Structures are given as C-alpha cells and as structure tokens.
C-alpha cells in the first residue's frame, strides 16, 4: 500500500504493546500506594512527635508546679497542687495517676505538720517527762537530738535553783518572814543556852521546854514561806495504759495533748472523751461566819503578851497580835484550829495557784507562737487564696488555747477567793517598853 501502510498491523501492534501498557498501569498503582503509605507514615510520625512534645510540655509544667509547691509552707502545698490540675489535660492526669499522688502527698504533708507542731510545742515545754514522751513520737533524727538537748538544759535549770529564794514572796510576806526568822534565831540561841545550863547548876528542864516551844512556834510561822520560796520541783508526767492507747489511736488527740499545758494525760483524756461533759455544778456560797456579807477572812486578831530575853541581857515584854478562828465559823473551817491542818491546806492551794498561773502563762506563749507562725506563713503565701489555710488552722489552734485559758482562769479565780478567805495573817509584833 501507499506509504507502506498495512491495515493489518494495527491489531498486532496493540497486542504487542498490551503487556507494556499493563505493566505501566501496575507501576502507576504501586507508586500511588507507595505514596499513600509514606504519606500515612509521615502523618503518624508527625502525630507521635506532637504527642511527645505535648507530653514533655505537661511533664515540665507538672515539675514546675511541684517545685513551686515545695517552696510553700506546709499545709498549703497539696491544696495548691490540686488547684493547678485544671491547667493540665485530663488524659495526662489519668495516665500519670496524679490525683492519687496528691492524696498521698496530702497525708505526708499533714504528718509533717503534726511533727512540726509537736516539736515546736515541746521546745516551749517545761516538763522534762513530757518532752521525753514527745521525743518518742518525733520521727526526724535531727529534731530528736535537738529536743534531747533542750530536755537536758531544762533539767539543769531545775537543779541550779537556790535552796530558798525570798524574792518569790510578796513584800508583805518578806516582812513577816524576816521578823519571824529573826525571832527563830534568837529562840534557837536561847534553846542552845538552856541546853548548856547555868555554870555549876546544869540544864533546867523548864527553860529547855520553854525555849523549844518558841523554836517550834517561829519555825511553824515561817514554814509556809520557806516552802513558797523553795525550789520548784520537776513536775510529774502521768499517764495510764488506757489514756496512752486512746491518744495513740487518735493522732489528732495526741497532737492536742502535746500542745496543751496539761502534764496529766489521764486528766486530759477524761476531759475530752465524753461528748457531753457533765456540767460543773454551781458552787455553794461559803456561809458567812458572822452573818456579815462583807467578811473576807475567817480569822480575828487576839493580843498575846510574852516575855523574852533581851540581846544585851535582861528581859523585854513582847505584845504580839496573833489570830484565831472567829467564833461561829462553819464546821468546814473548824479543822483549821489545828495549825498543821491549816498549813497543809494553805500550801496545797498556793501550789495549785502557782500551777494555774504557770499554765495561763504557757497558754499566752502558745497563742503568741501560733500568731507568729501564722503571720510568717501568710507572708510567704502572699495575700491570695493560699493564705487562707494558715489563717484557718491558726485560728482554730488559737481558739482552743483561749478555751483552755478561760478554764484555767475560772479555776484560778475560785482558788484565790478560797485562799483569801482562809489565809491566816502573820503575827504582828510590837515591843512594849517596861
């Protein structure tokens, strides 16, 4: 044919090229699949990279939060971390079990707060036995050593006291003490001379007996003041298995006891174990011995005249204003006709008054310490929401101390009135010239 064209070659050429066309199509499909595969791999890798980046950012943010919380005062840290959870994704919180971590952190923080409170209260304690008991409940070795050192220092202070400190007496008591102590010395000299006797005659029994009575009399007069000026004894620390178990099972109760001024665990436990304490009965007014509503004392003056040797020789008449029970005093006061009974009761009341005055002073110190700690914690926390925690805890602790002080003050007022009523004035001596 013209131009060498053969119509029969078209089909043959197509058939010859068909395998090549098929292979080209397969190659195109393979290339498309490979493109889609690597496209998916790149997307997955990108997603994984972004997820890793987000995770690292969350870890960094959480680490910064925990580091910042550690700089805050105890009692605010766990609460601060809990408030920051809103800034973290929920899936990160759940995957890292952060809620459980904060719960455990709060328990540890509360325990540390209790430990610090026990330590601070023990460092203001004046009872070595109670300090030693606190040491057994302290976990930090450094605090244990510091408390042990403080306990030894307190004990040494008790041992350094003077055998008699006249400055513990009031001015009026010092005057009475000095007068009677001077008379006691004279009476002891008189007794010594009586025991030696007159040269050539020997001792006289009547003179010895008279001198010994004077010694006993003046020694009895100064005895209450000697005891009041005597060294303060180390206070007892008492507890029983029942109260110890109850407070050990209740850490909050134990912390309250160690923060309180009481030294008797049994008394403290008995005061709190009943949810409805028995109301204190209204005290019955003390009957007026002379039916006089203004009476303040059960004693009345009486004049006594005695003769004693003069220092330079001879004798002198001493007019002494002594005191006796008023006539018609109620039966409960008649026992004070015995000097020993009176002195025993008076000393017991004085000792109890001293204990309550010390307890009130300790409460005031505790309140001041609480206020200082609250102020320091608020200053560190700033004036934001974080400052609410120390204020709330401090307010509760201070209110408990105030209740203790009110109770102690009420007891103290009653004891002072009782002591004023039964207090026997000291003898007043006048030299009556003859």
Coordinates of C-alpha atoms in Angstrom, one line a residue:
X1 CA 0.0 0.0 0.0
X2 CA 0.9 3.6 -0.3
X3 CA 3.4 4.9 2.2
X4 CA 4.0 1.3 3.4
X5 CA 0.8 1.3 5.4
X6 CA -0.5 -2.2 6.2
X7 CA -4.0 -2.1 7.8
X8 CA -3.4 -5.5 9.3
X9 CA -0.6 -4.3 11.5
X10 CA -2.7 -2.1 13.9
X11 CA -4.1 -5.0 15.9
X12 CA -0.8 -6.7 16.0
X13 CA 0.9 -3.6 17.3
X14 CA -1.8 -3.2 20.0
X15 CA -1.3 -6.7 21.1
X16 CA 2.4 -6.3 21.2
X17 CA 2.1 -3.1 23.3
X18 CA -0.6 -4.5 25.7
X19 CA 1.9 -6.1 28.2
X20 CA 3.8 -2.8 28.4
X21 CA 0.6 -0.9 29.0
X22 CA -0.4 -3.3 31.7
X23 CA 3.0 -3.0 33.4
X24 CA 2.9 0.7 33.2
X25 CA -0.5 0.7 34.9
X26 CA 0.7 -1.6 37.7
X27 CA 3.7 0.6 38.2
X28 CA 1.5 3.7 38.5
X29 CA -0.7 1.9 41.0
X30 CA 2.3 0.8 43.0
X31 CA 3.7 4.3 43.0
X32 CA 0.3 5.6 44.2
X33 CA 0.2 3.0 47.0
X34 CA 3.7 3.8 48.0
X35 CA 2.9 7.5 48.1
X36 CA -0.1 6.9 50.2
X37 CA 1.9 4.6 52.5
X38 CA 4.6 7.1 53.1
X39 CA 2.1 9.9 53.4
X40 CA 0.4 8.0 56.2
X41 CA 3.7 7.1 57.9
X42 CA 4.7 10.8 57.8
X43 CA 1.3 11.8 59.3
X44 CA 1.7 9.2 62.1
X45 CA 5.2 10.2 62.8
X46 CA 4.1 13.8 62.9
X47 CA 1.3 12.9 65.3
X48 CA 3.7 10.9 67.5
X49 CA 6.1 13.8 67.5
X50 CA 3.4 16.2 68.5
X51 CA 2.1 13.9 71.2
X52 CA 5.7 13.5 72.6
X53 CA 6.1 17.3 72.5
X54 CA 2.8 17.8 74.4
X55 CA 3.7 15.1 76.9
X56 CA 7.1 16.7 77.6
X57 CA 5.4 20.1 78.0
X58 CA 3.0 18.6 80.5
X59 CA 5.8 16.9 82.4
X60 CA 7.7 20.2 82.5
X61 CA 4.6 22.1 83.7
X62 CA 3.9 19.5 86.4
X63 CA 7.5 19.5 87.6
X64 CA 7.5 23.3 87.8
X65 CA 4.2 23.1 89.9
X66 CA 5.7 20.5 92.3
X67 CA 8.9 22.5 92.7
X68 CA 7.0 25.7 93.4
X69 CA 4.7 23.9 95.9
X70 CA 7.8 22.7 97.8
X71 CA 8.7 26.3 98.4
X72 CA 5.3 27.0 100.1
X73 CA 4.6 26.4 103.8
X74 CA 3.4 23.0 104.9
X75 CA -0.4 22.9 104.9
X76 CA -0.7 24.7 101.6
X77 CA 1.3 22.5 99.2
X78 CA -1.2 19.7 98.4
X79 CA -4.0 22.2 98.2
X80 CA -2.0 24.3 95.7
X81 CA -1.3 21.3 93.5
X82 CA -4.9 20.2 93.5
X83 CA -6.0 23.7 92.3
X84 CA -3.5 23.5 89.4
X85 CA -5.0 20.4 87.9
X86 CA -7.3 22.5 85.7
X87 CA -4.3 23.6 83.7
X88 CA -3.3 20.0 82.8
X89 CA -5.1 17.7 80.2
X90 CA -7.3 15.1 81.8
X91 CA -5.6 12.2 79.9
X92 CA -2.2 13.2 81.3
X93 CA -3.6 13.4 84.8
X94 CA -5.1 10.0 84.5
X95 CA -2.1 8.4 82.8
X96 CA 0.2 9.7 85.5
X97 CA -2.2 8.9 88.4
X98 CA -1.7 12.5 89.7
X99 CA -4.8 12.5 91.8
X100 CA -3.6 9.6 93.9
X101 CA -0.1 11.3 94.1
X102 CA -1.7 14.4 95.6
X103 CA -3.8 12.4 98.0
X104 CA -0.6 10.6 99.3
X105 CA 1.2 14.0 99.3
X106 CA -1.5 15.5 101.5
X107 CA -1.2 12.6 104.0
X108 CA 2.6 13.1 104.2
X109 CA 2.1 16.9 104.5
X110 CA -0.3 16.5 107.3
X111 CA 2.0 14.2 109.1
X112 CA 4.9 16.7 108.7
X113 CA 2.6 19.5 110.1
X114 CA 1.9 17.3 113.1
X115 CA 5.6 16.6 113.6
X116 CA 6.5 20.3 113.4
X117 CA 3.7 21.2 115.8
X118 CA 4.8 18.5 118.3
X119 CA 8.4 19.8 118.0
X120 CA 7.5 23.4 118.4
X121 CA 5.3 22.7 121.5
X122 CA 8.0 20.5 123.1
X123 CA 10.5 23.4 122.7
X124 CA 8.3 25.5 124.8
X125 CA 7.6 22.8 127.4
X126 CA 8.9 23.0 131.0
X127 CA 8.3 19.3 131.9
X128 CA 11.2 17.0 131.0
X129 CA 9.0 14.0 131.2
X130 CA 6.6 15.4 128.6
X131 CA 9.5 16.4 126.4
X132 CA 10.9 12.9 126.6
X133 CA 7.5 11.5 125.7
X134 CA 7.3 13.8 122.7
X135 CA 10.8 12.7 121.6
X136 CA 9.4 9.1 121.2
X137 CA 6.8 10.4 118.8
X138 CA 9.2 12.5 116.7
X139 CA 10.4 10.9 113.5
X140 CA 13.1 13.3 112.3
X141 CA 16.5 12.3 113.9
X142 CA 17.7 16.0 114.0
X143 CA 14.6 17.1 115.8
X144 CA 15.1 14.2 118.3
X145 CA 18.6 15.4 119.1
X146 CA 17.6 19.0 119.5
X147 CA 14.7 18.1 121.8
X148 CA 17.0 15.8 123.9
X149 CA 19.5 18.7 124.2
X150 CA 16.7 21.0 125.3
X151 CA 15.4 18.5 127.8
X152 CA 18.8 18.2 129.4
X153 CA 19.0 22.0 129.6
X154 CA 15.6 22.3 131.3
X155 CA 16.6 19.7 133.8
X156 CA 19.8 21.5 134.6
X157 CA 17.8 24.7 135.2
X158 CA 15.8 22.9 137.9
X159 CA 19.0 21.7 139.6
X160 CA 20.5 25.2 139.6
X161 CA 17.8 26.8 141.8
X162 CA 18.6 28.3 145.1
X163 CA 17.6 26.3 148.2
X164 CA 15.5 29.3 149.2
X165 CA 14.6 32.3 147.1
X166 CA 13.0 35.1 149.2
X167 CA 12.1 37.0 146.0
X168 CA 9.3 34.5 145.5
X169 CA 7.5 36.1 148.4
X170 CA 5.5 39.2 148.3
X171 CA 6.8 42.3 150.1
X172 CA 4.4 41.8 153.0
X173 CA 5.3 38.1 153.2
X174 CA 9.0 39.0 153.2
X175 CA 8.5 41.3 156.2
X176 CA 6.6 38.6 158.2
X177 CA 9.3 36.1 157.2
X178 CA 12.2 38.3 158.2
X179 CA 10.6 39.1 161.6
X180 CA 9.9 35.5 162.5
X181 CA 13.1 34.2 161.1
X182 CA 15.0 36.7 163.3
X183 CA 12.9 35.6 166.3
X184 CA 13.7 31.9 165.4
X185 CA 17.4 32.6 165.5
X186 CA 17.0 34.2 168.9
X187 CA 14.9 31.3 170.1
X188 CA 17.5 28.8 168.8
X189 CA 20.2 30.6 170.7
X190 CA 18.0 30.6 173.8
X191 CA 17.5 26.9 173.4
X192 CA 21.2 26.3 173.0
X193 CA 21.9 28.2 176.2
X194 CA 19.2 26.4 178.0
X195 CA 20.7 23.0 176.9
X196 CA 24.1 24.1 178.3
X197 CA 22.5 25.3 181.5
X198 CA 23.9 27.8 184.1
X199 CA 27.5 27.1 185.0
X200 CA 27.6 25.0 188.1
X201 CA 23.9 24.0 188.0
X202 CA 23.4 22.2 184.7
X203 CA 20.4 22.5 182.3
X204 CA 16.9 23.4 183.6
X205 CA 14.1 21.3 182.1
X206 CA 11.6 24.2 182.3
X207 CA 13.9 26.6 180.5
X208 CA 14.6 24.0 177.8
X209 CA 10.9 23.3 177.3
X210 CA 10.0 27.0 177.1
X211 CA 12.8 27.6 174.6
X212 CA 11.8 24.6 172.5
X213 CA 8.2 25.9 172.3
X214 CA 9.5 29.2 171.0
X215 CA 11.6 27.5 168.4
X216 CA 8.6 25.4 167.2
X217 CA 6.4 28.4 167.2
X218 CA 8.6 30.6 165.0
X219 CA 9.6 27.7 162.8
X220 CA 6.0 26.9 162.2
X221 CA 5.4 30.6 161.4
X222 CA 8.0 30.7 158.7
X223 CA 7.3 27.2 157.3
X224 CA 4.7 28.3 154.7
X225 CA 7.1 31.0 153.4
X226 CA 10.1 28.6 153.4
X227 CA 8.0 26.2 151.2
X228 CA 6.9 29.0 148.9
X229 CA 10.5 30.2 148.4
X230 CA 11.7 26.6 148.0
X231 CA 13.0 25.4 144.6
X232 CA 10.3 24.4 142.0
X233 CA 10.2 20.7 141.8
X234 CA 10.3 18.9 138.4
X235 CA 6.6 18.4 137.5
X236 CA 5.2 14.9 137.2
X237 CA 4.2 13.5 133.9
X238 CA 1.4 11.0 134.4
X239 CA -0.5 8.6 132.1
X240 CA -2.1 5.2 132.2
X241 CA -2.3 2.4 129.6
X242 CA -5.9 3.4 128.8
X243 CA -5.2 7.1 128.1
X244 CA -2.0 6.2 126.2
X245 CA -3.8 3.8 123.9
X246 CA -6.6 6.2 123.3
X247 CA -4.3 9.0 122.3
X248 CA -2.0 6.7 120.3
X249 CA -5.1 5.6 118.3
X250 CA -6.1 9.2 117.7
X251 CA -3.2 11.2 116.3
X252 CA -5.2 14.4 116.4
X253 CA -6.0 13.9 120.0
X254 CA -2.3 13.2 120.7
X255 CA -1.3 16.4 119.0
X256 CA -3.8 18.3 121.0
X257 CA -2.5 16.9 124.3
X258 CA 1.2 17.6 123.4
X259 CA 0.1 21.2 122.5
X260 CA -1.8 21.6 125.8
X261 CA -0.2 22.8 129.1
X262 CA -1.5 19.8 131.0
X263 CA 1.0 17.3 132.3
X264 CA -1.5 14.6 133.2
X265 CA -2.6 12.6 130.2
X266 CA -5.3 10.8 132.2
X267 CA -6.9 14.1 133.2
X268 CA -6.7 15.4 129.6
X269 CA -8.3 12.2 128.2
X270 CA -11.1 12.2 130.8
X271 CA -11.9 15.9 129.9
X272 CA -12.3 15.1 126.2
X273 CA -13.6 11.5 126.0
X274 CA -17.1 12.4 126.9
X275 CA -19.0 14.2 124.1
X276 CA -21.4 15.7 126.6
X277 CA -19.4 16.6 129.7
X278 CA -21.2 16.8 133.0
X279 CA -21.9 20.5 133.7
X280 CA -20.0 22.0 136.5
X281 CA -22.3 22.5 139.5
X282 CA -22.8 26.0 140.7
X283 CA -20.6 26.3 143.8
X284 CA -22.5 26.9 147.0
X285 CA -21.5 30.2 148.6
X286 CA -19.4 29.8 151.7
X287 CA -21.5 30.6 154.7
X288 CA -20.6 33.9 156.4
X289 CA -19.2 33.0 159.9
X290 CA -20.5 36.2 161.4
X291 CA -23.5 36.8 159.2
X292 CA -21.7 39.7 157.7
X293 CA -21.9 39.9 153.9
X294 CA -18.7 41.9 153.7
X295 CA -16.4 39.4 155.6
X296 CA -13.4 38.3 153.6
X297 CA -11.5 36.2 156.2
X298 CA -12.2 33.6 158.9
X299 CA -9.6 34.9 161.4
X300 CA -9.9 37.5 164.1
X301 CA -7.0 39.2 165.9
X302 CA -6.1 38.4 169.5
X303 CA -3.4 40.1 171.7
X304 CA -0.8 37.9 173.4
X305 CA 1.9 39.1 175.8
X306 CA 5.1 37.2 176.2
X307 CA 8.4 37.8 177.9
X308 CA 11.7 37.0 176.2
X309 CA 15.4 37.6 176.9
X310 CA 16.9 40.8 175.5
X311 CA 20.0 40.6 173.4
X312 CA 22.0 42.8 175.7
X313 CA 20.8 41.0 178.8
X314 CA 17.6 41.1 180.9
X315 CA 14.1 40.6 179.5
X316 CA 11.6 42.5 177.5
X317 CA 7.8 42.3 177.1
X318 CA 6.6 41.5 173.6
X319 CA 3.0 42.3 172.7
X320 CA 2.0 40.1 169.8
X321 CA -1.1 40.4 167.7
X322 CA -1.9 36.8 166.7
X323 CA -5.0 35.4 165.1
X324 CA -7.6 32.8 166.0
X325 CA -10.7 31.4 164.3
X326 CA -13.7 33.7 164.5
X327 CA -16.5 32.4 166.7
X328 CA -19.3 30.6 164.9
X329 CA -17.3 29.7 161.8
X330 CA -18.9 26.9 159.7
X331 CA -17.8 23.3 160.5
X332 CA -15.7 23.0 157.4
X333 CA -13.3 25.7 158.8
X334 CA -13.1 24.5 162.3
X335 CA -10.4 22.0 161.3
X336 CA -8.1 25.0 160.9
X337 CA -7.8 25.3 164.7
X338 CA -5.0 22.7 164.0
X339 CA -2.0 24.6 162.7
X340 CA -0.7 21.6 160.8
X341 CA -4.1 21.1 159.0
X342 CA -4.3 24.8 158.1
X343 CA -0.7 24.9 156.8
X344 CA -1.2 21.8 154.7
X345 CA -4.4 23.1 153.1
X346 CA -2.9 26.6 152.5
X347 CA 0.2 25.2 150.9
X348 CA -1.9 22.9 148.7
X349 CA -3.9 25.9 147.5
X350 CA -0.8 28.0 146.9
X351 CA 0.8 25.2 144.9
X352 CA -2.3 24.9 142.8
X353 CA -2.5 28.7 142.2
X354 CA 1.2 28.6 141.1
X355 CA 0.4 25.7 138.7
X356 CA -2.6 27.5 137.2
X357 CA -0.7 30.8 136.8
X358 CA 2.1 28.9 135.0
X359 CA -0.5 27.2 132.8
X360 CA -2.0 30.5 131.8
X361 CA 1.4 32.0 131.1
X362 CA 2.1 28.9 128.9
X363 CA -1.2 29.4 127.0
X364 CA -0.3 33.1 126.3
X365 CA 3.1 32.0 125.0
X366 CA 1.4 29.3 122.8
X367 CA -1.1 31.9 121.4
X368 CA 1.8 34.3 120.6
X369 CA 3.7 31.5 118.9
X370 CA 0.7 30.5 116.8
X371 CA 0.2 34.1 115.7
X372 CA 3.9 34.4 114.8
X373 CA 3.7 31.2 112.7
X374 CA 0.5 32.3 111.0
X375 CA 2.0 35.7 110.2
X376 CA 5.1 34.1 108.7
X377 CA 3.1 31.6 106.6
X378 CA 0.8 34.3 105.3
X379 CA 3.7 36.5 104.4
X380 CA 5.3 33.7 102.4
X381 CA 2.0 32.7 100.8
X382 CA 1.0 36.3 99.9
X383 CA -2.4 37.8 100.2
X384 CA -4.1 35.4 97.7
X385 CA -6.2 32.3 98.4
X386 CA -3.1 30.4 99.5
X387 CA -3.0 32.5 102.7
X388 CA -6.4 31.2 103.9
X389 CA -5.0 27.8 105.0
X390 CA -2.6 29.0 107.7
X391 CA -5.1 31.6 108.9
X392 CA -7.8 29.0 109.3
X393 CA -5.5 26.5 111.1
X394 CA -4.0 29.1 113.3
X395 CA -7.4 30.5 114.2
X396 CA -8.6 27.0 115.3
X397 CA -5.5 26.3 117.3
X398 CA -5.7 29.8 119.0
X399 CA -9.4 29.3 119.8
X400 CA -8.5 26.0 121.6
X401 CA -5.8 27.7 123.6
X402 CA -8.2 30.5 124.5
X403 CA -10.7 27.9 125.8
X404 CA -8.0 26.4 127.9
X405 CA -7.1 29.8 129.3
X406 CA -10.7 30.6 130.2
X407 CA -11.0 27.3 132.0
X408 CA -7.7 27.8 133.9
X409 CA -8.7 31.4 134.8
X410 CA -12.0 30.3 136.2
X411 CA -10.3 27.7 138.4
X412 CA -7.7 30.3 139.5
X413 CA -10.3 32.9 140.5
X414 CA -12.1 30.4 142.7
X415 CA -8.9 29.3 144.3
X416 CA -7.8 32.8 145.0
X417 CA -11.1 33.6 146.7
X418 CA -10.8 30.5 148.8
X419 CA -7.2 31.4 149.8
X420 CA -8.2 34.9 150.7
X421 CA -11.0 33.5 152.9
X422 CA -8.8 31.1 154.8
X423 CA -5.4 32.9 154.8
X424 CA -4.2 33.5 158.3
X425 CA -2.4 36.8 158.6
X426 CA 1.1 36.6 160.0
X427 CA 1.7 37.7 163.6
X428 CA 2.5 41.4 164.2
X429 CA 5.0 42.1 166.9
X430 CA 5.3 45.3 169.0
X431 CA 7.9 45.8 171.7
X432 CA 6.2 47.1 174.8
X433 CA 8.7 49.0 176.9
X434 CA 8.6 48.4 180.6

